[in-house]
GROMACS .gro file of C-alpha atoms in nm:
model
  485
    1UNK     CA    1  -0.005   0.003  -0.001
    2UNK     CA    2   0.131   0.349  -0.101
    3UNK     CA    3   0.040   0.569   0.205
    4UNK     CA    4  -0.182   0.413   0.459
    5UNK     CA    5  -0.325   0.764   0.540
    6UNK     CA    6  -0.304   0.906   0.191
    7UNK     CA    7  -0.688   0.927   0.127
    8UNK     CA    8  -0.734   1.094   0.462
    9UNK     CA    9  -0.461   1.342   0.419
   10UNK     CA   10  -0.505   1.419   0.047
   11UNK     CA   11  -0.831   1.535  -0.143
   12UNK     CA   12  -0.890   1.473  -0.517
   13UNK     CA   13  -0.684   1.695  -0.708
   14UNK     CA   14  -0.704   1.767  -1.105
   15UNK     CA   15  -0.468   1.896  -1.348
   16UNK     CA   16  -0.523   2.283  -1.433
   17UNK     CA   17  -0.621   2.321  -1.796
   18UNK     CA   18  -0.506   2.627  -2.006
   19UNK     CA   19  -0.723   2.927  -2.001
   20UNK     CA   20  -1.030   2.934  -2.221
   21UNK     CA   21  -0.938   3.226  -2.408
   22UNK     CA   22  -0.605   3.068  -2.495
   23UNK     CA   23  -0.697   2.712  -2.588
   24UNK     CA   24  -0.993   2.815  -2.816
   25UNK     CA   25  -0.735   2.977  -3.032
   26UNK     CA   26  -0.554   2.671  -3.136
   27UNK     CA   27  -0.603   2.280  -3.168
   28UNK     CA   28  -0.359   2.157  -2.907
   29UNK     CA   29  -0.454   1.964  -2.622
   30UNK     CA   30  -0.619   2.166  -2.334
   31UNK     CA   31  -0.336   2.103  -2.089
   32UNK     CA   32  -0.029   2.309  -2.089
   33UNK     CA   33   0.248   2.069  -2.253
   34UNK     CA   34   0.006   1.777  -2.243
   35UNK     CA   35  -0.191   1.628  -1.970
   36UNK     CA   36   0.074   1.394  -1.859
   37UNK     CA   37   0.331   1.693  -1.780
   38UNK     CA   38   0.055   1.885  -1.629
   39UNK     CA   39  -0.001   1.622  -1.387
   40UNK     CA   40   0.341   1.551  -1.260
   41UNK     CA   41   0.345   1.823  -0.977
   42UNK     CA   42   0.033   1.659  -0.802
   43UNK     CA   43   0.032   1.299  -0.918
   44UNK     CA   44   0.242   1.154  -0.649
   45UNK     CA   45   0.012   1.236  -0.367
   46UNK     CA   46  -0.286   1.143  -0.575
   47UNK     CA   47  -0.167   0.779  -0.653
   48UNK     CA   48  -0.095   0.782  -0.265
   49UNK     CA   49  -0.479   0.811  -0.208
   50UNK     CA   50  -0.516   0.454  -0.324
   51UNK     CA   51  -0.611   0.237  -0.058
   52UNK     CA   52  -0.496  -0.101  -0.204
   53UNK     CA   53  -0.832  -0.256  -0.116
   54UNK     CA   54  -0.847  -0.611  -0.030
   55UNK     CA   55  -1.114  -0.643  -0.315
   56UNK     CA   56  -1.024  -0.368  -0.549
   57UNK     CA   57  -1.356  -0.304  -0.736
   58UNK     CA   58  -1.151  -0.086  -0.978
   59UNK     CA   59  -1.084  -0.407  -1.148
   60UNK     CA   60  -1.448  -0.468  -1.200
   61UNK     CA   61  -1.499  -0.146  -1.357
   62UNK     CA   62  -1.217  -0.171  -1.609
   63UNK     CA   63  -1.250  -0.473  -1.857
   64UNK     CA   64  -0.867  -0.473  -1.926
   65UNK     CA   65  -0.804  -0.610  -1.595
   66UNK     CA   66  -0.554  -0.324  -1.501
   67UNK     CA   67  -0.361  -0.385  -1.187
   68UNK     CA   68  -0.446  -0.037  -1.060
   69UNK     CA   69  -0.335  -0.061  -0.692
   70UNK     CA   70   0.019  -0.184  -0.787
   71UNK     CA   71   0.102   0.091  -1.039
   72UNK     CA   72  -0.038   0.339  -0.782
   73UNK     CA   73   0.174   0.224  -0.535
   74UNK     CA   74   0.475   0.232  -0.770
   75UNK     CA   75   0.425   0.592  -0.880
   76UNK     CA   76   0.398   0.688  -0.506
   77UNK     CA   77   0.740   0.523  -0.474
   78UNK     CA   78   0.862   0.709  -0.767
   79UNK     CA   79   0.929   0.382  -0.968
   80UNK     CA   80   0.808   0.501  -1.311
   81UNK     CA   81   0.964   0.208  -1.490
   82UNK     CA   82   0.783  -0.055  -1.281
   83UNK     CA   83   0.480   0.143  -1.306
   84UNK     CA   84   0.482   0.122  -1.685
   85UNK     CA   85   0.571  -0.245  -1.672
   86UNK     CA   86   0.265  -0.303  -1.481
   87UNK     CA   87   0.036  -0.102  -1.683
   88UNK     CA   88   0.151  -0.217  -2.017
   89UNK     CA   89   0.094  -0.591  -1.856
   90UNK     CA   90  -0.283  -0.539  -1.930
   91UNK     CA   91  -0.323  -0.219  -2.162
   92UNK     CA   92  -0.145  -0.176  -2.490
   93UNK     CA   93  -0.238   0.184  -2.527
   94UNK     CA   94  -0.257   0.376  -2.195
   95UNK     CA   95  -0.190   0.690  -2.377
   96UNK     CA   96  -0.522   0.649  -2.561
   97UNK     CA   97  -0.738   0.530  -2.270
   98UNK     CA   98  -0.590   0.781  -2.033
   99UNK     CA   99  -0.720   1.071  -2.246
  100UNK     CA  100  -1.022   0.931  -2.404
  101UNK     CA  101  -1.184   0.678  -2.178
  102UNK     CA  102  -1.461   0.806  -1.935
  103UNK     CA  103  -1.280   0.597  -1.656
  104UNK     CA  104  -1.541   0.354  -1.513
  105UNK     CA  105  -1.283   0.229  -1.292
  106UNK     CA  106  -1.302   0.557  -1.115
  107UNK     CA  107  -1.684   0.527  -1.051
  108UNK     CA  108  -1.603   0.162  -0.913
  109UNK     CA  109  -1.329   0.296  -0.672
  110UNK     CA  110  -1.401   0.176  -0.327
  111UNK     CA  111  -1.294   0.521  -0.200
  112UNK     CA  112  -1.575   0.663  -0.408
  113UNK     CA  113  -1.847   0.522  -0.174
  114UNK     CA  114  -1.817   0.810   0.054
  115UNK     CA  115  -1.545   1.037  -0.089
  116UNK     CA  116  -1.426   1.145  -0.432
  117UNK     CA  117  -1.253   0.834  -0.595
  118UNK     CA  118  -0.887   0.814  -0.672
  119UNK     CA  119  -0.788   0.980  -1.005
  120UNK     CA  120  -0.695   0.649  -1.184
  121UNK     CA  121  -0.705   0.774  -1.530
  122UNK     CA  122  -0.466   1.079  -1.450
  123UNK     CA  123  -0.213   0.843  -1.272
  124UNK     CA  124  -0.238   0.620  -1.589
  125UNK     CA  125  -0.170   0.874  -1.840
  126UNK     CA  126   0.113   1.028  -1.621
  127UNK     CA  127   0.279   0.701  -1.624
  128UNK     CA  128   0.268   0.656  -1.998
  129UNK     CA  129   0.371   1.000  -2.078
  130UNK     CA  130   0.660   0.977  -1.825
  131UNK     CA  131   0.761   0.648  -1.986
  132UNK     CA  132   0.764   0.793  -2.331
  133UNK     CA  133   0.997   1.083  -2.203
  134UNK     CA  134   1.217   0.836  -2.006
  135UNK     CA  135   1.256   0.590  -2.307
  136UNK     CA  136   1.093   0.302  -2.115
  137UNK     CA  137   0.856   0.206  -2.412
  138UNK     CA  138   1.054   0.013  -2.665
  139UNK     CA  139   0.957  -0.211  -2.948
  140UNK     CA  140   0.898  -0.576  -2.838
  141UNK     CA  141   0.968  -0.773  -3.154
  142UNK     CA  142   0.863  -1.150  -3.155
  143UNK     CA  143   1.168  -1.410  -3.075
  144UNK     CA  144   1.053  -1.635  -3.367
  145UNK     CA  145   0.806  -1.634  -3.638
  146UNK     CA  146   0.520  -1.877  -3.681
  147UNK     CA  147   0.495  -1.854  -4.070
  148UNK     CA  148   0.124  -1.768  -4.022
  149UNK     CA  149  -0.045  -1.469  -4.164
  150UNK     CA  150  -0.321  -1.263  -4.013
  151UNK     CA  151  -0.525  -0.979  -4.174
  152UNK     CA  152  -0.666  -0.731  -3.941
  153UNK     CA  153  -0.945  -0.509  -4.101
  154UNK     CA  154  -0.977  -0.167  -3.909
  155UNK     CA  155  -0.720   0.028  -3.749
  156UNK     CA  156  -0.899   0.148  -3.438
  157UNK     CA  157  -0.826   0.047  -3.082
  158UNK     CA  158  -0.948  -0.314  -3.117
  159UNK     CA  159  -0.764  -0.373  -3.441
  160UNK     CA  160  -0.446  -0.213  -3.325
  161UNK     CA  161  -0.467  -0.421  -3.003
  162UNK     CA  162  -0.536  -0.750  -3.179
  163UNK     CA  163  -0.238  -0.680  -3.429
  164UNK     CA  164  -0.005  -0.586  -3.157
  165UNK     CA  165  -0.060  -0.902  -2.959
  166UNK     CA  166  -0.054  -1.125  -3.262
  167UNK     CA  167   0.279  -0.972  -3.392
  168UNK     CA  168   0.438  -1.010  -3.070
  169UNK     CA  169   0.316  -1.387  -3.058
  170UNK     CA  170   0.511  -1.447  -3.399
  171UNK     CA  171   0.265  -1.415  -3.659
  172UNK     CA  172   0.288  -1.193  -3.976
  173UNK     CA  173   0.010  -0.934  -3.930
  174UNK     CA  174  -0.107  -0.673  -4.199
  175UNK     CA  175  -0.373  -0.409  -4.056
  176UNK     CA  176  -0.585  -0.269  -4.339
  177UNK     CA  177  -0.748   0.080  -4.313
  178UNK     CA  178  -0.968   0.243  -4.580
  179UNK     CA  179  -0.883   0.596  -4.467
  180UNK     CA  180  -0.541   0.727  -4.614
  181UNK     CA  181  -0.360   0.714  -4.268
  182UNK     CA  182  -0.382   0.447  -3.983
  183UNK     CA  183  -0.579   0.506  -3.677
  184UNK     CA  184  -0.958   0.481  -3.739
  185UNK     CA  185  -1.172   0.727  -3.549
  186UNK     CA  186  -0.890   0.796  -3.330
  187UNK     CA  187  -0.708   0.982  -3.598
  188UNK     CA  188  -0.985   1.158  -3.774
  189UNK     CA  189  -1.275   1.124  -3.525
  190UNK     CA  190  -1.098   1.272  -3.212
  191UNK     CA  191  -1.017   1.636  -3.225
  192UNK     CA  192  -0.662   1.746  -3.162
  193UNK     CA  193  -0.749   1.915  -2.847
  194UNK     CA  194  -0.857   1.586  -2.673
  195UNK     CA  195  -0.550   1.387  -2.807
  196UNK     CA  196  -0.272   1.515  -3.038
  197UNK     CA  197  -0.201   1.283  -3.305
  198UNK     CA  198   0.151   1.243  -3.205
  199UNK     CA  199   0.073   1.008  -2.935
  200UNK     CA  200  -0.103   0.783  -3.201
  201UNK     CA  201   0.185   0.817  -3.448
  202UNK     CA  202   0.476   0.718  -3.203
  203UNK     CA  203   0.267   0.407  -3.102
  204UNK     CA  204   0.225   0.319  -3.455
  205UNK     CA  205   0.610   0.369  -3.518
  206UNK     CA  206   0.663   0.124  -3.216
  207UNK     CA  207   0.432  -0.142  -3.389
  208UNK     CA  208   0.602  -0.097  -3.721
  209UNK     CA  209   0.931  -0.168  -3.547
  210UNK     CA  210   0.784  -0.492  -3.404
  211UNK     CA  211   0.702  -0.595  -3.745
  212UNK     CA  212   0.330  -0.504  -3.784
  213UNK     CA  213   0.243  -0.399  -4.161
  214UNK     CA  214   0.008  -0.120  -4.223
  215UNK     CA  215  -0.184  -0.086  -4.540
  216UNK     CA  216  -0.374   0.245  -4.527
  217UNK     CA  217  -0.585   0.349  -4.803
  218UNK     CA  218  -0.724   0.004  -4.904
  219UNK     CA  219  -1.096  -0.026  -4.896
  220UNK     CA  220  -1.149  -0.394  -4.807
  221UNK     CA  221  -1.473  -0.506  -4.973
  222UNK     CA  222  -1.403  -0.319  -5.295
  223UNK     CA  223  -1.037  -0.341  -5.392
  224UNK     CA  224  -0.979  -0.638  -5.210
  225UNK     CA  225  -1.288  -0.870  -5.180
  226UNK     CA  226  -1.389  -1.081  -4.878
  227UNK     CA  227  -1.319  -1.419  -5.057
  228UNK     CA  228  -0.969  -1.295  -5.155
  229UNK     CA  229  -0.885  -1.192  -4.808
  230UNK     CA  230  -0.971  -1.547  -4.671
  231UNK     CA  231  -0.778  -1.714  -4.951
  232UNK     CA  232  -0.481  -1.486  -4.888
  233UNK     CA  233  -0.445  -1.510  -4.524
  234UNK     CA  234  -0.439  -1.785  -4.250
  235UNK     CA  235  -0.685  -1.581  -4.032
  236UNK     CA  236  -0.886  -1.272  -4.047
  237UNK     CA  237  -0.989  -1.033  -3.766
  238UNK     CA  238  -1.277  -0.823  -3.834
  239UNK     CA  239  -1.234  -0.482  -3.619
  240UNK     CA  240  -1.408  -0.218  -3.839
  241UNK     CA  241  -1.618  -0.082  -3.555
  242UNK     CA  242  -1.978   0.021  -3.570
  243UNK     CA  243  -1.977   0.311  -3.807
  244UNK     CA  244  -2.327   0.319  -3.928
  245UNK     CA  245  -2.455   0.649  -3.785
  246UNK     CA  246  -2.790   0.690  -3.626
  247UNK     CA  247  -3.012   0.928  -3.839
  248UNK     CA  248  -3.301   1.160  -3.753
  249UNK     CA  249  -3.582   1.103  -4.007
  250UNK     CA  250  -3.810   1.411  -3.937
  251UNK     CA  251  -3.939   1.665  -4.181
  252UNK     CA  252  -3.694   1.876  -4.339
  253UNK     CA  253  -3.411   1.615  -4.315
  254UNK     CA  254  -3.339   1.672  -4.681
  255UNK     CA  255  -3.221   2.024  -4.640
  256UNK     CA  256  -2.873   2.123  -4.705
  257UNK     CA  257  -2.647   2.196  -4.392
  258UNK     CA  258  -2.744   1.904  -4.212
  259UNK     CA  259  -2.469   1.657  -4.152
  260UNK     CA  260  -2.355   1.365  -3.945
  261UNK     CA  261  -2.086   1.429  -3.679
  262UNK     CA  262  -1.841   1.197  -3.865
  263UNK     CA  263  -1.870   1.421  -4.166
  264UNK     CA  264  -1.787   1.712  -3.985
  265UNK     CA  265  -1.518   1.604  -3.731
  266UNK     CA  266  -1.274   1.425  -3.991
  267UNK     CA  267  -1.257   1.736  -4.208
  268UNK     CA  268  -1.189   1.958  -3.911
  269UNK     CA  269  -0.934   1.735  -3.786
  270UNK     CA  270  -0.764   1.716  -4.134
  271UNK     CA  271  -0.743   2.090  -4.137
  272UNK     CA  272  -0.612   2.106  -3.789
  273UNK     CA  273  -0.328   1.869  -3.906
  274UNK     CA  274  -0.225   2.102  -4.188
  275UNK     CA  275  -0.428   1.925  -4.464
  276UNK     CA  276  -0.641   2.085  -4.722
  277UNK     CA  277  -0.999   2.003  -4.740
  278UNK     CA  278  -1.214   2.102  -5.045
  279UNK     CA  279  -1.556   2.217  -4.969
  280UNK     CA  280  -1.494   2.168  -4.594
  281UNK     CA  281  -1.835   2.181  -4.366
  282UNK     CA  282  -1.756   2.488  -4.133
  283UNK     CA  283  -1.930   2.634  -3.828
  284UNK     CA  284  -1.776   2.979  -3.900
  285UNK     CA  285  -2.022   3.261  -3.847
  286UNK     CA  286  -2.325   3.026  -3.808
  287UNK     CA  287  -2.573   2.926  -3.545
  288UNK     CA  288  -2.484   2.551  -3.481
  289UNK     CA  289  -2.714   2.308  -3.342
  290UNK     CA  290  -2.572   1.958  -3.216
  291UNK     CA  291  -2.821   1.682  -3.153
  292UNK     CA  292  -2.701   1.438  -2.909
  293UNK     CA  293  -2.534   1.498  -2.584
  294UNK     CA  294  -2.255   1.272  -2.547
  295UNK     CA  295  -1.886   1.271  -2.606
  296UNK     CA  296  -1.906   1.310  -2.989
  297UNK     CA  297  -2.130   1.616  -2.930
  298UNK     CA  298  -1.891   1.756  -2.705
  299UNK     CA  299  -1.620   1.715  -2.974
  300UNK     CA  300  -1.861   1.891  -3.220
  301UNK     CA  301  -1.889   2.175  -2.965
  302UNK     CA  302  -1.526   2.219  -2.926
  303UNK     CA  303  -1.452   2.196  -3.288
  304UNK     CA  304  -1.746   2.458  -3.369
  305UNK     CA  305  -1.600   2.685  -3.085
  306UNK     CA  306  -1.248   2.681  -3.230
  307UNK     CA  307  -1.406   2.755  -3.598
  308UNK     CA  308  -1.583   3.065  -3.476
  309UNK     CA  309  -1.945   2.976  -3.459
  310UNK     CA  310  -2.184   3.247  -3.371
  311UNK     CA  311  -2.372   3.041  -3.124
  312UNK     CA  312  -2.377   2.675  -3.021
  313UNK     CA  313  -2.680   2.489  -2.883
  314UNK     CA  314  -2.632   2.095  -2.785
  315UNK     CA  315  -2.968   1.918  -2.745
  316UNK     CA  316  -3.045   1.612  -2.554
  317UNK     CA  317  -3.382   1.406  -2.555
  318UNK     CA  318  -3.295   1.275  -2.190
  319UNK     CA  319  -3.370   1.489  -1.883
  320UNK     CA  320  -3.056   1.669  -1.732
  321UNK     CA  321  -2.880   1.401  -1.505
  322UNK     CA  322  -2.818   1.481  -1.147
  323UNK     CA  323  -2.476   1.639  -1.014
  324UNK     CA  324  -2.426   1.348  -0.785
  325UNK     CA  325  -2.472   0.955  -0.826
  326UNK     CA  326  -2.834   0.874  -0.829
  327UNK     CA  327  -2.980   0.638  -0.586
  328UNK     CA  328  -3.098   0.387  -0.866
  329UNK     CA  329  -2.735   0.369  -0.975
  330UNK     CA  330  -2.541   0.273  -0.670
  331UNK     CA  331  -2.165   0.199  -0.633
  332UNK     CA  332  -1.967   0.046  -0.811
  333UNK     CA  333  -2.204   0.094  -1.114
  334UNK     CA  334  -2.114   0.353  -1.384
  335UNK     CA  335  -2.364   0.646  -1.311
  336UNK     CA  336  -2.539   0.878  -1.529
  337UNK     CA  337  -2.437   1.207  -1.393
  338UNK     CA  338  -2.401   1.594  -1.511
  339UNK     CA  339  -2.042   1.636  -1.657
  340UNK     CA  340  -1.865   1.903  -1.795
  341UNK     CA  341  -1.577   1.831  -2.056
  342UNK     CA  342  -1.342   2.084  -2.155
  343UNK     CA  343  -1.552   2.173  -2.446
  344UNK     CA  344  -1.843   2.265  -2.228
  345UNK     CA  345  -1.623   2.501  -2.045
  346UNK     CA  346  -1.552   2.690  -2.353
  347UNK     CA  347  -1.899   2.792  -2.445
  348UNK     CA  348  -2.243   2.690  -2.590
  349UNK     CA  349  -2.579   2.604  -2.445
  350UNK     CA  350  -2.712   2.254  -2.333
  351UNK     CA  351  -3.076   2.204  -2.366
  352UNK     CA  352  -3.219   1.879  -2.218
  353UNK     CA  353  -3.553   1.700  -2.239
  354UNK     CA  354  -3.617   1.833  -2.594
  355UNK     CA  355  -3.693   1.680  -2.924
  356UNK     CA  356  -3.687   1.794  -3.279
  357UNK     CA  357  -4.006   1.793  -3.460
  358UNK     CA  358  -3.904   1.953  -3.794
  359UNK     CA  359  -3.605   2.119  -3.969
  360UNK     CA  360  -3.690   2.453  -4.131
  361UNK     CA  361  -3.536   2.559  -4.443
  362UNK     CA  362  -3.503   2.885  -4.651
  363UNK     CA  363  -3.590   2.957  -5.000
  364UNK     CA  364  -3.240   2.808  -5.134
  365UNK     CA  365  -3.336   2.469  -4.970
  366UNK     CA  366  -3.074   2.533  -4.683
  367UNK     CA  367  -3.156   2.471  -4.311
  368UNK     CA  368  -3.253   2.775  -4.130
  369UNK     CA  369  -3.376   2.649  -3.800
  370UNK     CA  370  -3.535   2.377  -3.577
  371UNK     CA  371  -3.889   2.323  -3.426
  372UNK     CA  372  -3.858   2.183  -3.099
  373UNK     CA  373  -4.058   2.056  -2.827
  374UNK     CA  374  -4.021   1.961  -2.477
  375UNK     CA  375  -4.060   1.600  -2.361
  376UNK     CA  376  -4.143   1.404  -2.050
  377UNK     CA  377  -3.988   1.112  -1.874
  378UNK     CA  378  -4.129   0.875  -2.126
  379UNK     CA  379  -4.018   1.119  -2.424
  380UNK     CA  380  -4.369   1.195  -2.509
  381UNK     CA  381  -4.434   1.560  -2.635
  382UNK     CA  382  -4.553   1.811  -2.375
  383UNK     CA  383  -4.819   2.048  -2.528
  384UNK     CA  384  -4.755   2.405  -2.550
  385UNK     CA  385  -4.386   2.391  -2.514
  386UNK     CA  386  -4.308   2.424  -2.894
  387UNK     CA  387  -4.030   2.670  -3.012
  388UNK     CA  388  -3.824   2.742  -3.279
  389UNK     CA  389  -3.442   2.817  -3.266
  390UNK     CA  390  -3.206   2.950  -3.572
  391UNK     CA  391  -2.960   2.699  -3.726
  392UNK     CA  392  -2.753   2.720  -4.050
  393UNK     CA  393  -2.554   2.416  -3.959
  394UNK     CA  394  -2.701   2.093  -3.782
  395UNK     CA  395  -2.477   1.810  -3.667
  396UNK     CA  396  -2.598   1.467  -3.564
  397UNK     CA  397  -2.407   1.325  -3.278
  398UNK     CA  398  -2.651   1.046  -3.178
  399UNK     CA  399  -2.432   0.745  -3.191
  400UNK     CA  400  -2.412   0.452  -3.426
  401UNK     CA  401  -2.642   0.147  -3.499
  402UNK     CA  402  -2.376  -0.104  -3.592
  403UNK     CA  403  -2.127  -0.190  -3.858
  404UNK     CA  404  -2.179  -0.112  -4.245
  405UNK     CA  405  -2.324  -0.417  -4.406
  406UNK     CA  406  -2.248  -0.361  -4.793
  407UNK     CA  407  -1.907  -0.463  -4.894
  408UNK     CA  408  -1.708  -0.700  -4.659
  409UNK     CA  409  -1.960  -0.814  -4.442
  410UNK     CA  410  -2.197  -0.912  -4.718
  411UNK     CA  411  -1.918  -1.065  -4.904
  412UNK     CA  412  -1.805  -1.290  -4.615
  413UNK     CA  413  -2.169  -1.392  -4.541
  414UNK     CA  414  -2.109  -1.384  -4.169
  415UNK     CA  415  -2.418  -1.425  -3.942
  416UNK     CA  416  -2.547  -1.100  -3.791
  417UNK     CA  417  -2.738  -1.069  -3.453
  418UNK     CA  418  -3.086  -0.895  -3.432
  419UNK     CA  419  -2.900  -0.562  -3.364
  420UNK     CA  420  -2.710  -0.598  -3.698
  421UNK     CA  421  -2.368  -0.687  -3.521
  422UNK     CA  422  -2.146  -0.974  -3.641
  423UNK     CA  423  -2.237  -1.295  -3.435
  424UNK     CA  424  -1.909  -1.448  -3.267
  425UNK     CA  425  -1.899  -1.762  -3.046
  426UNK     CA  426  -1.715  -1.781  -2.699
  427UNK     CA  427  -1.374  -1.784  -2.883
  428UNK     CA  428  -1.446  -1.462  -3.080
  429UNK     CA  429  -1.484  -1.679  -3.411
  430UNK     CA  430  -1.768  -1.573  -3.665
  431UNK     CA  431  -1.967  -1.814  -3.854
  432UNK     CA  432  -1.707  -1.810  -4.113
  433UNK     CA  433  -1.404  -2.048  -4.086
  434UNK     CA  434  -1.089  -1.853  -3.980
  435UNK     CA  435  -1.269  -1.499  -3.953
  436UNK     CA  436  -1.286  -1.350  -3.610
  437UNK     CA  437  -1.454  -1.040  -3.452
  438UNK     CA  438  -1.329  -0.782  -3.215
  439UNK     CA  439  -1.466  -0.460  -3.094
  440UNK     CA  440  -1.755  -0.265  -3.170
  441UNK     CA  441  -1.828  -0.473  -3.501
  442UNK     CA  442  -1.942  -0.757  -3.260
  443UNK     CA  443  -2.028  -0.577  -2.945
  444UNK     CA  444  -2.206  -0.272  -3.075
  445UNK     CA  445  -2.092   0.082  -2.990
  446UNK     CA  446  -1.878   0.082  -2.669
  447UNK     CA  447  -1.594   0.231  -2.473
  448UNK     CA  448  -1.218   0.241  -2.604
  449UNK     CA  449  -1.127   0.001  -2.301
  450UNK     CA  450  -1.374  -0.247  -2.406
  451UNK     CA  451  -1.245  -0.228  -2.774
  452UNK     CA  452  -0.863  -0.284  -2.648
  453UNK     CA  453  -0.980  -0.569  -2.419
  454UNK     CA  454  -1.165  -0.736  -2.706
  455UNK     CA  455  -0.874  -0.692  -2.922
  456UNK     CA  456  -0.636  -0.862  -2.694
  457UNK     CA  457  -0.893  -1.131  -2.606
  458UNK     CA  458  -0.950  -1.211  -2.997
  459UNK     CA  459  -0.590  -1.227  -3.057
  460UNK     CA  460  -0.549  -1.503  -2.791
  461UNK     CA  461  -0.836  -1.687  -2.965
  462UNK     CA  462  -0.661  -1.639  -3.304
  463UNK     CA  463  -0.343  -1.757  -3.160
  464UNK     CA  464  -0.474  -2.080  -3.059
  465UNK     CA  465  -0.659  -2.128  -3.375
  466UNK     CA  466  -0.326  -2.086  -3.568
  467UNK     CA  467  -0.105  -2.280  -3.325
  468UNK     CA  468  -0.305  -2.502  -3.100
  469UNK     CA  469  -0.256  -2.301  -2.792
  470UNK     CA  470  -0.185  -1.942  -2.671
  471UNK     CA  471  -0.028  -1.778  -2.367
  472UNK     CA  472  -0.173  -1.445  -2.466
  473UNK     CA  473  -0.416  -1.284  -2.194
  474UNK     CA  474  -0.805  -1.309  -2.240
  475UNK     CA  475  -0.928  -1.025  -2.025
  476UNK     CA  476  -1.299  -1.065  -2.131
  477UNK     CA  477  -1.537  -1.316  -2.294
  478UNK     CA  478  -1.753  -1.185  -2.582
  479UNK     CA  479  -2.055  -1.193  -2.362
  480UNK     CA  480  -1.923  -0.982  -2.070
  481UNK     CA  481  -2.091  -0.649  -2.023
  482UNK     CA  482  -2.031  -0.335  -1.788
  483UNK     CA  483  -2.152  -0.350  -1.453
  484UNK     CA  484  -2.517  -0.217  -1.441
  485UNK     CA  485  -2.804  -0.213  -1.201
   0.00000   0.00000   0.00000
């Protein structure tokens, strides 16, 4: 145990973000010199708040099986090399999870029963950023090659985790990505102010040095068909994610100026990275309405702010959640509470318990506003609450309904469940011999920690399929789900 009285002596403390007026003028991370460095002055006493519980429920909150009390103790003892060894034992990419994960481990922290929980996510990102700076992160090429080949389709967290595990097991792995650069939505869906892409690029460089081959700009299912893929490789891992966005079919949907978030965000990210985008969707000088109150909506909010929107309104059909844990969502489940991201600090209005009835247009066929109505707890309209708000740009950030079916999935003929996700058995295998499934394409839209955990577990299943056995870890089963009430 780090400090037996740490949780009594120290309160929860977070890193200070850059001033709003400064950070909205650029696309850099909102913390000075990055969150890992910003946390260093406070992270040792924060790690010391960990009680090293006899039954650490933070393990239950995180599907990766992170050995959280151990690396908290090592940070408190200033053993950063030991801490990254413990962290990497269960998590391939802590620099991603430490920035992007909503930290279900923290809401499961035992200290959180009657105090503020340990800043687990912050300790995690401090460890990995310190490790990169100190040279503790090195390539781990395999000692021998199996002679077996594996294709991983999709380069998001699930695909990259599966690829790294299988490469280190000695297999020859090729990762296919239809975008022009590797990284999936982590590259073009996540704004720079949440995670600068240098963190992704240096991890990809490590993977290349280990032997993983990356093939970007290849649309598998078009340039390379499903049958060709199965014939060419000994095993295939489907990790394309759930990229079919949820739509809102109300009157006026056909008007110009209404876009999915994943049409808007990738363009903005490309421009922030110095690329040119022809016909870019811009929020500059416009009244922007974002439909959806989750993380993607917050990303649209922060991006619109930096582009100079005139006004930004974020709509959510759910009622505003409470500030503290609801009685019906007791510890250690993940509660639905009111959260304020860095983007929300920067501006914009959030409107809850509201539904869009119609998109209004001008004479040129462009969206000019929305007709809204308040809803009750059962999402039924409340009479007399109709109103209109202006909008020249509307962004849908309502999540995803499953993987895209045309192309590879249809060509392979894999079985789908009632939700349209790819069915897999207890060993992550699809209904087609040699084809395995990892991440959102089989689970449905989920968190980055679940994607990495599935990638690691699927890699062990593929390794067993190719060699007869495996020493790779299996953190979760395909049927495992987050702890809920």
